[in-house]
Coordinates of C-alpha atoms in Angstrom, one line a residue:
Chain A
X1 CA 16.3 -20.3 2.0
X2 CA 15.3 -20.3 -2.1
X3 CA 12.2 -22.4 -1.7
X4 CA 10.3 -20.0 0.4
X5 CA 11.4 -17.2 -1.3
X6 CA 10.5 -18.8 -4.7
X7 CA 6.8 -20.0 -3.4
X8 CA 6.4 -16.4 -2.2
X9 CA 7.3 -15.2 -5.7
X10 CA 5.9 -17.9 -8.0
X11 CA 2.5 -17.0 -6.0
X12 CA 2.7 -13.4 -6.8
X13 CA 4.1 -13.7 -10.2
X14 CA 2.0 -16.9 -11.9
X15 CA -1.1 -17.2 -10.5
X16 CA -2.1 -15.3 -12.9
X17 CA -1.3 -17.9 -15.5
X18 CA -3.4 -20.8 -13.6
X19 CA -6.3 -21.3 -16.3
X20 CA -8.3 -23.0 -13.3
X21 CA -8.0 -19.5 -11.5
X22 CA -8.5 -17.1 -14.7
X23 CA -12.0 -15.4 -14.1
X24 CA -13.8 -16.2 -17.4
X25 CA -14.8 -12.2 -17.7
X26 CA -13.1 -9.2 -18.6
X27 CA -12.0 -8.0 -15.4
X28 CA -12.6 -4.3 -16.6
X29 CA -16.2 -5.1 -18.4
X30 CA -17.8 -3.5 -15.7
X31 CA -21.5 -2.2 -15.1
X32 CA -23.7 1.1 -15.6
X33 CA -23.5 2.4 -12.2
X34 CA -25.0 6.0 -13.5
X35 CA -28.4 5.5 -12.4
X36 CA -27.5 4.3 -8.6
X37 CA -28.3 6.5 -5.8
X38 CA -25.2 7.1 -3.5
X39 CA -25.2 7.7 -0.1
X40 CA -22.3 9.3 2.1
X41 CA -22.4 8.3 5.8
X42 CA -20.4 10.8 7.6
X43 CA -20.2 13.1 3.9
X44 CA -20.3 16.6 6.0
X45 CA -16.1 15.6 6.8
X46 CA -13.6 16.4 4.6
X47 CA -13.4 13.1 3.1
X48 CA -17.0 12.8 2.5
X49 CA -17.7 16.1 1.5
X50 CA -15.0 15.7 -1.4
X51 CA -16.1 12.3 -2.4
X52 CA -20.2 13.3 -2.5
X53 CA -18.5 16.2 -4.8
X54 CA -16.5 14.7 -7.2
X55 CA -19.5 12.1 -7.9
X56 CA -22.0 14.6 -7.8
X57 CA -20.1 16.6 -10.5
X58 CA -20.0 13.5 -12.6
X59 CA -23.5 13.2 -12.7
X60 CA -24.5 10.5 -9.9
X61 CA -27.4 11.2 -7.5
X62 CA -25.7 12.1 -3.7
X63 CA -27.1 11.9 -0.6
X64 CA -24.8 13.2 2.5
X65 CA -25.5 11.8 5.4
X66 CA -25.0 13.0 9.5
X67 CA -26.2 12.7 12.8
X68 CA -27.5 15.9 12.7
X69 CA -30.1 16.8 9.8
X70 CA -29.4 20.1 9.3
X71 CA -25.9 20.1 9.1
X72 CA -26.2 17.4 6.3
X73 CA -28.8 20.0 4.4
X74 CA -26.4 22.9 4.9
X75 CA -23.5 21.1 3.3
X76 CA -25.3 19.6 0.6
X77 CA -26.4 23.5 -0.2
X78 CA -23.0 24.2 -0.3
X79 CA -21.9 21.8 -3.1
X80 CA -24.9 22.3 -5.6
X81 CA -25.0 19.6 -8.1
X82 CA -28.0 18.1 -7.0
X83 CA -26.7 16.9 -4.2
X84 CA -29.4 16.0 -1.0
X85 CA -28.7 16.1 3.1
X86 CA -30.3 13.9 5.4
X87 CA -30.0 12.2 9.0
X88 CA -27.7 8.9 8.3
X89 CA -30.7 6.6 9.1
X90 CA -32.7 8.3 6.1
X91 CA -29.4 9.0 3.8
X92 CA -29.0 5.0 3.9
X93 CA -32.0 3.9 3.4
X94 CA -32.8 5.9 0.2
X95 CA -29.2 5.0 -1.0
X96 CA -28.1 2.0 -3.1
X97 CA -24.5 2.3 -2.2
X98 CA -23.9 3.4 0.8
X99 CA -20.0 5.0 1.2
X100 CA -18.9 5.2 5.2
X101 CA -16.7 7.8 5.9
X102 CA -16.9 8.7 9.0
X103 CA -14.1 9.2 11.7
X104 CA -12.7 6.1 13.0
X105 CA -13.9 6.5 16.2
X106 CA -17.6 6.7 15.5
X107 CA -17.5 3.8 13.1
X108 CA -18.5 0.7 15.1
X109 CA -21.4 2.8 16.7
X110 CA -22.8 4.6 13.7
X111 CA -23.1 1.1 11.4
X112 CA -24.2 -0.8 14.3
X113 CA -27.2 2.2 14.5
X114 CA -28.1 1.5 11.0
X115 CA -28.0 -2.5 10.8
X116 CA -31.4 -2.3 9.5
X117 CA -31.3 0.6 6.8
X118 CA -28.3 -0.9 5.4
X119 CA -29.8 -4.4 4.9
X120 CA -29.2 -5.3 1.7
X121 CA -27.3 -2.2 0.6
X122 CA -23.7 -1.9 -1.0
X123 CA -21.4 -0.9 1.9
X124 CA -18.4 1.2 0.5
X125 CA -15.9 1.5 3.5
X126 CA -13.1 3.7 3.0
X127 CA -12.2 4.4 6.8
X128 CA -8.7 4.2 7.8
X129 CA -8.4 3.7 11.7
X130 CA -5.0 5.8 12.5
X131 CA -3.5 7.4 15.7
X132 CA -1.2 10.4 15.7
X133 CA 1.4 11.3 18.0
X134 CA 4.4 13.3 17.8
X135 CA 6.3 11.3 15.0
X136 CA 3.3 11.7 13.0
X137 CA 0.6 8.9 12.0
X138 CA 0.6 5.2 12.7
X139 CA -1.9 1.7 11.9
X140 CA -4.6 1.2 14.4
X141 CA -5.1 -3.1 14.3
X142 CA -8.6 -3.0 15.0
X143 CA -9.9 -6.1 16.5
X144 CA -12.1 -7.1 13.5
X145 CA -8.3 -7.0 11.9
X146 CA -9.3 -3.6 9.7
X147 CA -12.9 -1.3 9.6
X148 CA -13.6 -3.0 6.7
X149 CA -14.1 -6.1 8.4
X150 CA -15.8 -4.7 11.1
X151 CA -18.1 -3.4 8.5
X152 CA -18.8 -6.6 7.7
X153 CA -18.9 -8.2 11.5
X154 CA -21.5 -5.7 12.3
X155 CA -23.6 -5.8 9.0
X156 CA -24.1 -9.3 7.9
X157 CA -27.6 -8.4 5.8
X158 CA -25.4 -5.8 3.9
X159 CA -22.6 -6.3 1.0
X160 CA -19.7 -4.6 2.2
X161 CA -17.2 -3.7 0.2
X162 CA -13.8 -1.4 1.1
X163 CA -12.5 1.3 -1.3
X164 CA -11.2 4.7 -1.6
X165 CA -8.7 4.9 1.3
X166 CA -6.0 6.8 -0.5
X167 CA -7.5 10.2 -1.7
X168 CA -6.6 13.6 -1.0
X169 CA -9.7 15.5 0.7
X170 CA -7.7 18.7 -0.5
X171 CA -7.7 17.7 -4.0
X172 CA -11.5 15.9 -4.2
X173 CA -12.6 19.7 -2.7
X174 CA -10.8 21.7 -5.5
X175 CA -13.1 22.6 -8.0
X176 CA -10.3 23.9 -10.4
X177 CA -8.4 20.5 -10.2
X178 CA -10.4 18.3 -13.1
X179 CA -9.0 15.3 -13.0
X180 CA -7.9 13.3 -9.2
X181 CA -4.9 11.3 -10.9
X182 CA -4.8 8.0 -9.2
X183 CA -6.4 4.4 -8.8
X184 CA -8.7 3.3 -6.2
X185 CA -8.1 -0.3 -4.4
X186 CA -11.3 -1.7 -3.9
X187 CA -11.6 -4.8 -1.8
X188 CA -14.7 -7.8 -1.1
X189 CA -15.7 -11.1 -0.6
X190 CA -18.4 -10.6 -4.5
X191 CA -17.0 -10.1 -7.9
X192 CA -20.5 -8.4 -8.3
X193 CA -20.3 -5.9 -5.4
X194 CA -16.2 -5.2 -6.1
X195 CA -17.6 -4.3 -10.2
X196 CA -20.0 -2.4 -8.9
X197 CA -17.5 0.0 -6.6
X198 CA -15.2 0.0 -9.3
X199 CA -17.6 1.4 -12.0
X200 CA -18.5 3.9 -9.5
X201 CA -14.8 5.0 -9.0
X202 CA -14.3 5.2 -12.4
X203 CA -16.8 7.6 -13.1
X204 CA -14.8 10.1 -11.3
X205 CA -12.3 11.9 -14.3
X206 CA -8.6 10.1 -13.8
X207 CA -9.9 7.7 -11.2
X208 CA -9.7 3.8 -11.6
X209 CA -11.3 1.4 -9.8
X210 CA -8.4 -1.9 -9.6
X211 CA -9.5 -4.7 -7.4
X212 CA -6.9 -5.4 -4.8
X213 CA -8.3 -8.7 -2.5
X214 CA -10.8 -9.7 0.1
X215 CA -11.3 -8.0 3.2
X216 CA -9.1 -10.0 5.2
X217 CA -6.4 -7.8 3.4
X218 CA -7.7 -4.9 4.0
X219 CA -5.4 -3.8 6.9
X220 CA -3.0 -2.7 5.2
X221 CA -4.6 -1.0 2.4
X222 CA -6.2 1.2 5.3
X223 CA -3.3 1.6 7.1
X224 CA -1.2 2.5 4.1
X225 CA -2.4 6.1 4.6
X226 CA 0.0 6.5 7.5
X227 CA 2.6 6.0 5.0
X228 CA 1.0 8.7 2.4
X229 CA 1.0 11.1 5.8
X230 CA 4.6 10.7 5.9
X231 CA 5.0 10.8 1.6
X232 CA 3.3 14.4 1.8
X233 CA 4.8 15.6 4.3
X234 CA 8.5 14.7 3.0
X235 CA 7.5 16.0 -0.7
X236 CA 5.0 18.3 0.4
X237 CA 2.5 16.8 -1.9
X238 CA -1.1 15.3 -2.0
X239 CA -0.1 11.6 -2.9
X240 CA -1.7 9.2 -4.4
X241 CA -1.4 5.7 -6.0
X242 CA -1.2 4.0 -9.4
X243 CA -0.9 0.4 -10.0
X244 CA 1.0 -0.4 -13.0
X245 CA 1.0 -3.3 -14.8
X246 CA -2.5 -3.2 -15.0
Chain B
X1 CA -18.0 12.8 13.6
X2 CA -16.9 15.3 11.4
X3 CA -14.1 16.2 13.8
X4 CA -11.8 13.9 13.9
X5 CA -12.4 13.1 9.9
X6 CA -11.0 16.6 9.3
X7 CA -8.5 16.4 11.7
X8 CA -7.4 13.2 9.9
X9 CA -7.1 14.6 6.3
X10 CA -6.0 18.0 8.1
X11 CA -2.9 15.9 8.8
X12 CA -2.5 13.9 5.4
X13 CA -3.4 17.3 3.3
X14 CA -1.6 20.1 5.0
X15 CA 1.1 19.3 7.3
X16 CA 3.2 19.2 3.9
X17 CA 2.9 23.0 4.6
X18 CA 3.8 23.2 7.9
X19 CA 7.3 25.3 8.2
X20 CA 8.6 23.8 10.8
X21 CA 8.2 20.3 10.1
X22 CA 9.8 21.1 6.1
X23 CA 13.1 19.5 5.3
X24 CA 15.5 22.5 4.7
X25 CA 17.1 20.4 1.9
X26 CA 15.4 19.1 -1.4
X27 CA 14.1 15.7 -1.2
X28 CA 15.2 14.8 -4.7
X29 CA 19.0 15.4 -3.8
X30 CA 20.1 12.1 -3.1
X31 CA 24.3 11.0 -2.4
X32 CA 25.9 9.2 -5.1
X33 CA 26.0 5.6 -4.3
X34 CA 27.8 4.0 -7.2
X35 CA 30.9 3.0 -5.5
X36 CA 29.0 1.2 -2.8
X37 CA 29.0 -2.8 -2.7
X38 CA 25.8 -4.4 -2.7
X39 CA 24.9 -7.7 -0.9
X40 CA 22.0 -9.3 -1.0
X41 CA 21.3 -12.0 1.2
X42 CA 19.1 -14.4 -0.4
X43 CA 20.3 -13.7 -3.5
X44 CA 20.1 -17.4 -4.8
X45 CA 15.9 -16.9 -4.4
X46 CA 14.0 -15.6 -7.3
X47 CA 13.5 -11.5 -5.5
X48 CA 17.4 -11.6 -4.2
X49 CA 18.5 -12.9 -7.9
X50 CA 16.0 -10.4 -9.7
X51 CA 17.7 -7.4 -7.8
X52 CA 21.3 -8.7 -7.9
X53 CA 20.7 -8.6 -11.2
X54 CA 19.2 -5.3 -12.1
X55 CA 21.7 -3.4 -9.7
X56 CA 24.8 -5.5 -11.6
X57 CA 23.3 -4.4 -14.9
X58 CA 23.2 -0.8 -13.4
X59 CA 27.1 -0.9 -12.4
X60 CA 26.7 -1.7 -9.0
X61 CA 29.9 -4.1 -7.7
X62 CA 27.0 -6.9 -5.8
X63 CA 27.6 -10.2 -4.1
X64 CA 24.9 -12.8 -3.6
X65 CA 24.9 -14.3 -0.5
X66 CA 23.5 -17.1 0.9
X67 CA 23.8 -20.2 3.0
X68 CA 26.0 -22.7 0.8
X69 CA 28.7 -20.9 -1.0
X70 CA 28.6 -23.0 -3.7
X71 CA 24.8 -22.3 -4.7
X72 CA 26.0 -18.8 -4.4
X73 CA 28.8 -18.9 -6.9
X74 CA 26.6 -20.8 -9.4
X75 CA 24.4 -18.1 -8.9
X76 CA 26.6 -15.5 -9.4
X77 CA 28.3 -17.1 -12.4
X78 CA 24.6 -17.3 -13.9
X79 CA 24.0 -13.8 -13.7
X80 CA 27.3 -12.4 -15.2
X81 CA 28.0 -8.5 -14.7
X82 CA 31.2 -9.1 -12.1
X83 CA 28.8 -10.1 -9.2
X84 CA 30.2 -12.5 -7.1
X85 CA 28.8 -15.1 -4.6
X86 CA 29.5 -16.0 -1.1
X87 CA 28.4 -17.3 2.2
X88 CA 26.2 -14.8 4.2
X89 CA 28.9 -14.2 6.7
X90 CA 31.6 -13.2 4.0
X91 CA 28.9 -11.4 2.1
X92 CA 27.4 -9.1 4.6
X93 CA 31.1 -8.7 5.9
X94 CA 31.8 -7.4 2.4
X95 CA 29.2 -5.3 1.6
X96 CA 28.6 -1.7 2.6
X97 CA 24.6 -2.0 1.5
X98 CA 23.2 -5.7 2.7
X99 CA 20.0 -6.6 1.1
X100 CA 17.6 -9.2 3.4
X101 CA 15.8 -11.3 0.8
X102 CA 15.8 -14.3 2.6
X103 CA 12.4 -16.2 3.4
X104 CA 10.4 -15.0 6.2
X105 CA 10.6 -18.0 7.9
X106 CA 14.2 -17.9 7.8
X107 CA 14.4 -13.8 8.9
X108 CA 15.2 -13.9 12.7
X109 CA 17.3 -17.0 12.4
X110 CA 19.7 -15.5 9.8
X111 CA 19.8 -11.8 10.7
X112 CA 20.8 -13.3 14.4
X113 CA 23.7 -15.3 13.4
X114 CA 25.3 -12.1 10.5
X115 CA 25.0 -9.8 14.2
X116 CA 28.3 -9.2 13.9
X117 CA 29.0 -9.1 10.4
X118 CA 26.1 -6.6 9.5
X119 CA 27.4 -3.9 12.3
X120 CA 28.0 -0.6 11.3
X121 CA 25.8 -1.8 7.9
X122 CA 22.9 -0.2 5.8
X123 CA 20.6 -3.1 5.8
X124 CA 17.9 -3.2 3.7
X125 CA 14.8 -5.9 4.2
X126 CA 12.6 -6.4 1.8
X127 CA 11.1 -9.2 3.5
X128 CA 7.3 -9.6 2.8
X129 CA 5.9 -12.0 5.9
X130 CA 2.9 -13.6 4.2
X131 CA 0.8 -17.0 4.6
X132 CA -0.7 -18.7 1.6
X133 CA -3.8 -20.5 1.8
X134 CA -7.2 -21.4 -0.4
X135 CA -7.8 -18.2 -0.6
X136 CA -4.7 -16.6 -1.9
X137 CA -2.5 -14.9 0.4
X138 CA -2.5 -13.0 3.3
X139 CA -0.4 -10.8 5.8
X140 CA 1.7 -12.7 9.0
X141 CA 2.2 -9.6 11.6
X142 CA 5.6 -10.2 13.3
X143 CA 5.5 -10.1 17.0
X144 CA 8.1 -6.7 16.6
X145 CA 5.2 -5.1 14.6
X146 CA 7.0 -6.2 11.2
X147 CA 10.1 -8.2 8.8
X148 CA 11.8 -4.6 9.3
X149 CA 11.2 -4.0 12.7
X150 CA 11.9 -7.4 13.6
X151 CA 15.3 -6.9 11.5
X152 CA 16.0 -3.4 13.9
X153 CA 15.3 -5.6 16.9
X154 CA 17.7 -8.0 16.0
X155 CA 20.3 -5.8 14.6
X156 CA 20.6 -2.7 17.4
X157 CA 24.2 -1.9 15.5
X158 CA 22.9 -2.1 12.4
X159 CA 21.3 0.7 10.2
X160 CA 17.9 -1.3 9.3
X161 CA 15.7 0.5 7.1
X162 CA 13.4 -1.5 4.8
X163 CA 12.4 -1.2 0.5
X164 CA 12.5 -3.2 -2.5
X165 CA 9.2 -4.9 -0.9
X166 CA 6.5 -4.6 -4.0
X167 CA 8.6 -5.9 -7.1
X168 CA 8.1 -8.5 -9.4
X169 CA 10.4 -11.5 -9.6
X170 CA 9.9 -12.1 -13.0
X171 CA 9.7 -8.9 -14.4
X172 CA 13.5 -8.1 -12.3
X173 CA 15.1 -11.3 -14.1
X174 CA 13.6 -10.8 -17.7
X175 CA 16.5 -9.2 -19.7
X176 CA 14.3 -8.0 -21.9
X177 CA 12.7 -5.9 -19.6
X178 CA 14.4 -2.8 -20.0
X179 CA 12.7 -1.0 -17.3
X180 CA 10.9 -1.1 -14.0
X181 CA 7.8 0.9 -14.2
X182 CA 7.5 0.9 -10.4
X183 CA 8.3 3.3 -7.2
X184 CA 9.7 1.6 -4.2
X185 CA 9.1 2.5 -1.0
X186 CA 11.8 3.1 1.8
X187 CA 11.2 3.1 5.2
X188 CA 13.2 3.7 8.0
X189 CA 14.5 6.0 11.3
X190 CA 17.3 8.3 9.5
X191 CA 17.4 10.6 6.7
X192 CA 21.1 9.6 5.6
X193 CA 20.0 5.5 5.6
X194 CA 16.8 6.2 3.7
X195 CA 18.8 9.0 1.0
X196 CA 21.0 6.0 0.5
X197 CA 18.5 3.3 -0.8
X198 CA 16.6 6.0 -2.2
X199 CA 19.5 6.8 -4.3
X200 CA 20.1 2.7 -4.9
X201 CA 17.0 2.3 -6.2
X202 CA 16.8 4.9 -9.0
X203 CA 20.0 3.1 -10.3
X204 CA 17.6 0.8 -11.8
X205 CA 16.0 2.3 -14.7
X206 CA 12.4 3.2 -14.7
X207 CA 12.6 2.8 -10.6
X208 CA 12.5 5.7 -8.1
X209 CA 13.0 5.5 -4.4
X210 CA 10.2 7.3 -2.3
X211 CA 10.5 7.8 1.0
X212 CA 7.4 6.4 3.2
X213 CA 7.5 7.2 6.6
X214 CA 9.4 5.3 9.1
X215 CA 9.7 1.8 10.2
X216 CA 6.6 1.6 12.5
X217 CA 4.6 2.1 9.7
X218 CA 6.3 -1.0 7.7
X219 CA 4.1 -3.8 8.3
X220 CA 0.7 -2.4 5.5
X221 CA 4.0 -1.3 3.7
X222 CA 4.9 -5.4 3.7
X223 CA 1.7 -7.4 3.6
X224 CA 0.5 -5.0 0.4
X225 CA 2.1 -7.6 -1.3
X226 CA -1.1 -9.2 -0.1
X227 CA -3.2 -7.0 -2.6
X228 CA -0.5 -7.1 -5.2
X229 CA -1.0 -11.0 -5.5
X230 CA -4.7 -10.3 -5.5
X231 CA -4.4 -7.7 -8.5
X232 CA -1.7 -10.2 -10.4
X233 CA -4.3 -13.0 -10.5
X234 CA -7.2 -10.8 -11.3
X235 CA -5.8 -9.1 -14.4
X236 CA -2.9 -11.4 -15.1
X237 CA -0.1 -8.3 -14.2
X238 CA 2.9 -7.9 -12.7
X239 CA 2.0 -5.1 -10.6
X240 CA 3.9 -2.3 -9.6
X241 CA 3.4 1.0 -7.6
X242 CA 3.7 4.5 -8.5
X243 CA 3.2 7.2 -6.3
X244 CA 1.6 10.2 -7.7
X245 CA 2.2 13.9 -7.1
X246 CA 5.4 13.8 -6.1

């Protein structure tokens, strides 16, 4: 019974401490990510809308992004900042990172529609495939194993990346709350791309950026929102997550 | 697409506010749980020691259980603080609160043969089912959906809820560590079983039990450990979890 146990525990307590493991880099010397365009895929939801916001307000270039032109233009008018609207195909292909927030259902479609405008881009996926039903939320397994990785089955010209799964749409959208008090997971297969994401979270006020694995652990970092459902509900509250430690 | 994204954060953001779905009592009024015995299964592994050990230094009257009795008394006479050590049959038999920390690999086996002895019992898995490879690690999904719901299959008489899933080893068994700087998630089917290791938990200084929706939604609550590994090696941590907002 002990060995398992202490395998389990040595792995998530001293790997750290492996010198042939330790990255070389400081893993928060990260890059200037203030001159990138970003792109929101599905930013006229509640999700994206308060994401394009908060980055907008912190001075990055945004471009929301929906099926429908002018629905795009109309909410981009509605947040200011500089902030553009355009039909997906266009929003990606004048974006450098490209965020995907669009409801579960539309994902594999939408990013199978715009293989070619994402070639080469940053895909940030922070789509969490849920189902409801009377005792409130629950994981969806997609068959990729998460949307993350079917991001990445679907796009394999584009970096993708998976990140910002845990934020409160209610609390990106509120203009009078300055800082969104919690970290961001971000998850990928390149140190470079994962930076990148994570210098882009961090320019948000009281957001971090922590890198949390590849995306064959991404499941359960989607999935965790279920669990966040039921932590708001319980508390009545807009949870979200810190790591500590770190 | 914007549809279902709203109806998504619609039910993370707001159902907090719903009045019929509001807990008439206040979430933070947990029973007192002092007087309860404490087993912990496993208890000779490093996660079963660590937490026999912080809950003993909090007051709490705990046995280690495990396998061989003797390993379990050596055990127990290493830690001190009145615990005691047993055989898993006399120590779930004796407890009113049985901790699982056994490996996964053992899980079913053991939980099947203590059917009888964990009747009537508040048992608590905190039994991460995860595979190590190259890579790092990565998250086993138990045919029952997870450890916990594997534990609830196994155990129809018990009271199975799940917690304790996202702490450090090391951090639990250095005595110089005053506090825990982490939340810990409990899961599980019944407000009075979920109050209870709520309450346990926030024996432990510097720890707070949350509650985090219900048993279903254990397995992303398990295989985090997943990311937690990933985060230890990148920024040599002991990561923890707080929950923010509430």
């Amino acid at each position: 019974m002990t060995s398992t146990d202490s395998a389990q525990n040595t792995a998530a307590d001293t790997t750290g401490n492996a010198p042939a493991k330790a990255p070389a880099k400081d893993p928060w010397e990260l890059p200037d990510v203030s001159g990138l365009v970003v792109g929101v895929l599905g930013g006229t939801g509640d999700q994206g809308r308060g994401l394009a916001y908060r980055l907008a307000r912190a001075g990055q270039k945004v471009i929301i992004g929906s099926r429908a032109e002018e629905r795009a233009r109309t909410a981009a008018d509605e947040l200011g900042l500089g902030v553009e609207g355009a039909e997906n195909a266009q929003c990606a292909r004048r974006s450098d990172i490209v965020i995907v927030a669009v409801p579960w259902e539309g994902h594999g479609k939408t990013l199978e529609s715009l293989r070619e405008e994402l070639t080469g881009k940053l895909v940030v996926d922070c789509v969490n495939p849920l189902g409801f039903d009377k005792k409130g939320a629950y994981a969806l397994k997609p068959e990729e194993g998460s949307a993350a990785e079917q991001a990445a089955a679907l796009l394999p010209d584009s970096r993708v990346t998976a990140a910002f799964h845990h934020l409160s749409a209610v609390l990106l959208q509120d203009a009078s709350v300055e800082e969104i008090d919690t970290d961001v997971m971000v998850l990928g297969e390149s140190r470079a791309d994962t930076d990148v994401v994570q210098a882009l979270a961090a320019r948000i006020p009281g957001m971090r950026g922590v890198f949390a694995g590849r995306l064959r652990n991404a499941h359960q970092v989607e999935s965790l929102v279920a669990n966040l459902i039921s932590v708001n509900r319980r508390y009545k509250a807009h949870a979200g997550l810190r790591i500590t430690d770190v």
